[in-house]
Coordinates of C-alpha atoms in Angstrom, one line a residue:
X1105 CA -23.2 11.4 -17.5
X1106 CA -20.7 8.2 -16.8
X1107 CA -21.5 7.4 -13.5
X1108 CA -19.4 4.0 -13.9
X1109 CA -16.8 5.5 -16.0
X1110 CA -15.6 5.7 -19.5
X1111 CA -12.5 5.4 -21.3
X1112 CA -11.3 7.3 -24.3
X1113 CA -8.4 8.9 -25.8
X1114 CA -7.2 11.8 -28.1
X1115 CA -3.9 12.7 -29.4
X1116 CA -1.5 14.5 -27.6
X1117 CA -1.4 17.6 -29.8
X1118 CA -4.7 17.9 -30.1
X1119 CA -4.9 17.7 -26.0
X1120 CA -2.2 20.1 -25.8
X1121 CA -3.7 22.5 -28.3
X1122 CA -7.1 22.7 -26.6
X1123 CA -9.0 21.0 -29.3
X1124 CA -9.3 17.5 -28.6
X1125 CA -11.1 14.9 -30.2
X1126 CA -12.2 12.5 -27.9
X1127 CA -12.7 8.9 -29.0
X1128 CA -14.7 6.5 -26.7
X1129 CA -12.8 3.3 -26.2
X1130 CA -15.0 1.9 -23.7
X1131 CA -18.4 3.2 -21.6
X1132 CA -18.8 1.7 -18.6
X1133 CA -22.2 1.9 -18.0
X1134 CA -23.6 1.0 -21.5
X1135 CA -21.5 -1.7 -21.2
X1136 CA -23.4 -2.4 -17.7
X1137 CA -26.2 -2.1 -18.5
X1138 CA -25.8 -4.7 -21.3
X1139 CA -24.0 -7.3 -19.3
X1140 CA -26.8 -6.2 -16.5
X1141 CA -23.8 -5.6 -13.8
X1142 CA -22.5 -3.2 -12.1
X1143 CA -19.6 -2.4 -13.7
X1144 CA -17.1 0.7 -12.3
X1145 CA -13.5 1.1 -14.3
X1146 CA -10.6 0.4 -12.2
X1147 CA -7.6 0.9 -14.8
X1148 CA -6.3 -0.3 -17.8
X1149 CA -2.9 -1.7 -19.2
X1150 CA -2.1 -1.8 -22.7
X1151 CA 0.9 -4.2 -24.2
X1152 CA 3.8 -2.0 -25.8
X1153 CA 4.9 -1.3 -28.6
X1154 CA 1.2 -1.0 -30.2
X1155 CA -0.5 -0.8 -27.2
X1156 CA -3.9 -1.8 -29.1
X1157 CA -4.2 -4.8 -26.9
X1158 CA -5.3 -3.9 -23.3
X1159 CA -6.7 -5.5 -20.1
X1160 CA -9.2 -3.6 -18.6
X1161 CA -9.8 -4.1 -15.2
X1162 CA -13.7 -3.3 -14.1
X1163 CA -14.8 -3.8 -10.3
X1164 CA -18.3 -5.0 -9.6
X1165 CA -19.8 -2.3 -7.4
X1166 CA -16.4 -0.4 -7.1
X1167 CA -14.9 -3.3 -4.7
X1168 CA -11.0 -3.7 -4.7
X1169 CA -11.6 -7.2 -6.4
X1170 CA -11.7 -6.9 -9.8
X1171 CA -12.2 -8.9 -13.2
X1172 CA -9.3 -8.5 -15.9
X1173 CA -10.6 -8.9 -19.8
X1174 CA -8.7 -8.2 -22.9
X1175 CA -9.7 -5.7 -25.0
X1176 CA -8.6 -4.4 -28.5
X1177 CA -8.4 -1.1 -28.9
X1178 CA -7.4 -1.3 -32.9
X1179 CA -10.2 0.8 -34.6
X1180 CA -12.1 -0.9 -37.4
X1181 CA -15.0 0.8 -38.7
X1182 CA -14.9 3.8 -36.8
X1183 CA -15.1 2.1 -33.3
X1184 CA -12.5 0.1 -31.3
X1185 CA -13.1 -3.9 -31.5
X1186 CA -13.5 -4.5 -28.1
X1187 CA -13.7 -7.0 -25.7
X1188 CA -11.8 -10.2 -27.5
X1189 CA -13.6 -13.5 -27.8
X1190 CA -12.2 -16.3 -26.1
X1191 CA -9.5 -13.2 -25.4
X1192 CA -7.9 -13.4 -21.8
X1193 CA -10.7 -13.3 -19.1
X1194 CA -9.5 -13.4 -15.2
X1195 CA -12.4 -14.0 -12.4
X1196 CA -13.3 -11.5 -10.2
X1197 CA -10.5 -11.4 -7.4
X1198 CA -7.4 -9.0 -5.9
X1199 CA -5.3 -9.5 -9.0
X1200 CA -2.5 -8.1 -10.4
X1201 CA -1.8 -9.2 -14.3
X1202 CA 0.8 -7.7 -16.4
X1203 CA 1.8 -8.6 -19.6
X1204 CA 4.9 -11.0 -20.7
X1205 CA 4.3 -10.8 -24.7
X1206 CA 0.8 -10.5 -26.5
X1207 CA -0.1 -14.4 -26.0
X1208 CA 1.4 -14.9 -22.5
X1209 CA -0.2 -12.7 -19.0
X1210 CA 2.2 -13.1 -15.3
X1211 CA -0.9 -13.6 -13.2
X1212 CA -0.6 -13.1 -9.3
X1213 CA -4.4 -13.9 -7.9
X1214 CA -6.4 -16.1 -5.6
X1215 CA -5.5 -19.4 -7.1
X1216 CA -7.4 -21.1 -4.5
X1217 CA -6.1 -23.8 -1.7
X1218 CA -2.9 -25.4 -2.8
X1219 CA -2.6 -29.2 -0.8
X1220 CA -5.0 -27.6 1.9
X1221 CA -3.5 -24.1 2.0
X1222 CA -4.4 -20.8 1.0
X1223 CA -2.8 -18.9 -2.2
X1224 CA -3.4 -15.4 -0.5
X1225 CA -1.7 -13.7 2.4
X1226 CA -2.2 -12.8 5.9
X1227 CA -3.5 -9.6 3.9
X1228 CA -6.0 -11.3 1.5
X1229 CA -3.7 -10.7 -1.8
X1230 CA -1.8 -13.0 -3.5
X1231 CA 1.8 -14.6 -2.9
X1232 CA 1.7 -16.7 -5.9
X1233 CA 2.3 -15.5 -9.7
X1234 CA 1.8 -17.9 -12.5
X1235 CA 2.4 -17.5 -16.3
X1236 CA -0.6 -18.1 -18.6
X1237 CA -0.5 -18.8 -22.4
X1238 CA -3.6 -18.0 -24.2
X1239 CA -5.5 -21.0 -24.6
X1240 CA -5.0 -22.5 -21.0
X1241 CA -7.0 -22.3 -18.3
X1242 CA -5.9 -21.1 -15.0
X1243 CA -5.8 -24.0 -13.4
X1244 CA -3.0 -25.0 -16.5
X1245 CA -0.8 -21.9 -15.4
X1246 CA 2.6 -22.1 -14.2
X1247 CA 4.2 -20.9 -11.4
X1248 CA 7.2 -18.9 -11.7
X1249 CA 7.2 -17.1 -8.6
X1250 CA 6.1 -17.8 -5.2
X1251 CA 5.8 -15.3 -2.0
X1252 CA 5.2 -16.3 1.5
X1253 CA 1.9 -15.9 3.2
X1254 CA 3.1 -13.3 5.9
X1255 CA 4.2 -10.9 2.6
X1256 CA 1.3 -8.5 2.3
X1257 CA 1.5 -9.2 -1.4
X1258 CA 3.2 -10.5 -4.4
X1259 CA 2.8 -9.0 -7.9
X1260 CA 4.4 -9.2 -11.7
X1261 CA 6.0 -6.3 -12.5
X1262 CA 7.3 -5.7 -15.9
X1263 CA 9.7 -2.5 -16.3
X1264 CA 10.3 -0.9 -19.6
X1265 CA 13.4 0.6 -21.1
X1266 CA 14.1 3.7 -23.3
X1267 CA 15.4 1.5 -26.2
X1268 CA 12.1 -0.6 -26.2
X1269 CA 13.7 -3.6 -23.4
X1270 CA 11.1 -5.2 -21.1
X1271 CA 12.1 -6.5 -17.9
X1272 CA 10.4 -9.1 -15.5
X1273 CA 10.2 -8.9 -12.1
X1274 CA 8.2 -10.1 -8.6
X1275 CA 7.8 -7.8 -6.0
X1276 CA 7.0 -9.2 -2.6

């Protein structure tokens, strides 16, 4: 019935007890069929502790490139309030986005030529990640981490401790 996908969630117990509730976050192909694309979900990640404010990755046609959008999972009214106006929106390409803090995204992606040369590797990914505030624009990102073009890829990764710590890192 969700060709495209759909994303929802119950409780744990309830899961674990075989009588789950399911609440629909997000359908994929209502939502495609409103925005008239072809929308396919290809993952989501939500920012800790709350974990109410996502970025949902959805794939035109099921490609690897995807488009990155914030969504807000907080329920008001019976139904989540979805996707965030003027909210964090990355263009379609192989990204990989991770959160920093709940106004600030580590963005590696196709930043486009750079004094004549290439952002992505050998590979087609990125080698460049750049820190973006809400508000800016990409082009207004800064770099904080840069690969090398023969790495296959460079991405943000954030690690997460027991006692609720975050860590930063770029993996190349």
């Amino acid at each position: 019935a969700h060709e495209r996908g759909i994303w929802r969630r119950t409780g744990l117990t309830e899961y674990a007890g075989g009588a789950a509730t399911w609440e629909t976050l997000l359908d994929v192909d209502a939502l495609a069929k409103a925005e008239g694309a072809n929308w396919v979900y290809k993952g989501v990640s939500c920012l800790p502790p709350a974990y109410t404010d996502c970025l949902v990755d959805l794939s035109d046609g099921g490609k690897d490139a995807a488009r990155v959008r914030e969504f807000d999972i907080a329920f008001e009214n019976g139904r989540p309030k979805g996707f965030v106006g003027g909210g964090f929106d990355v263009p379609e390409a192989k990204s990989s986005v991770e959160w920093q803090d709940k106004d600030t995204l580590l963005i590696a992606t196709d930043w486009g030529a750079e004094k004549g040369q290439s952002t992505l590797t050998d590979s087609g990914y990125p080698f460049v990640v750049k820190r973006l505030k809400r508000g800016q624009t990409l082009a207004d990102a800064v770099e904080v981490f840069r690969g090398d073009v023969k790495d296959v890829a460079t991405s943000p990764l954030v690690l997460g401790d027991t006692d609720g710590k975050f860590y930063r890192r770029y993996l190349r």
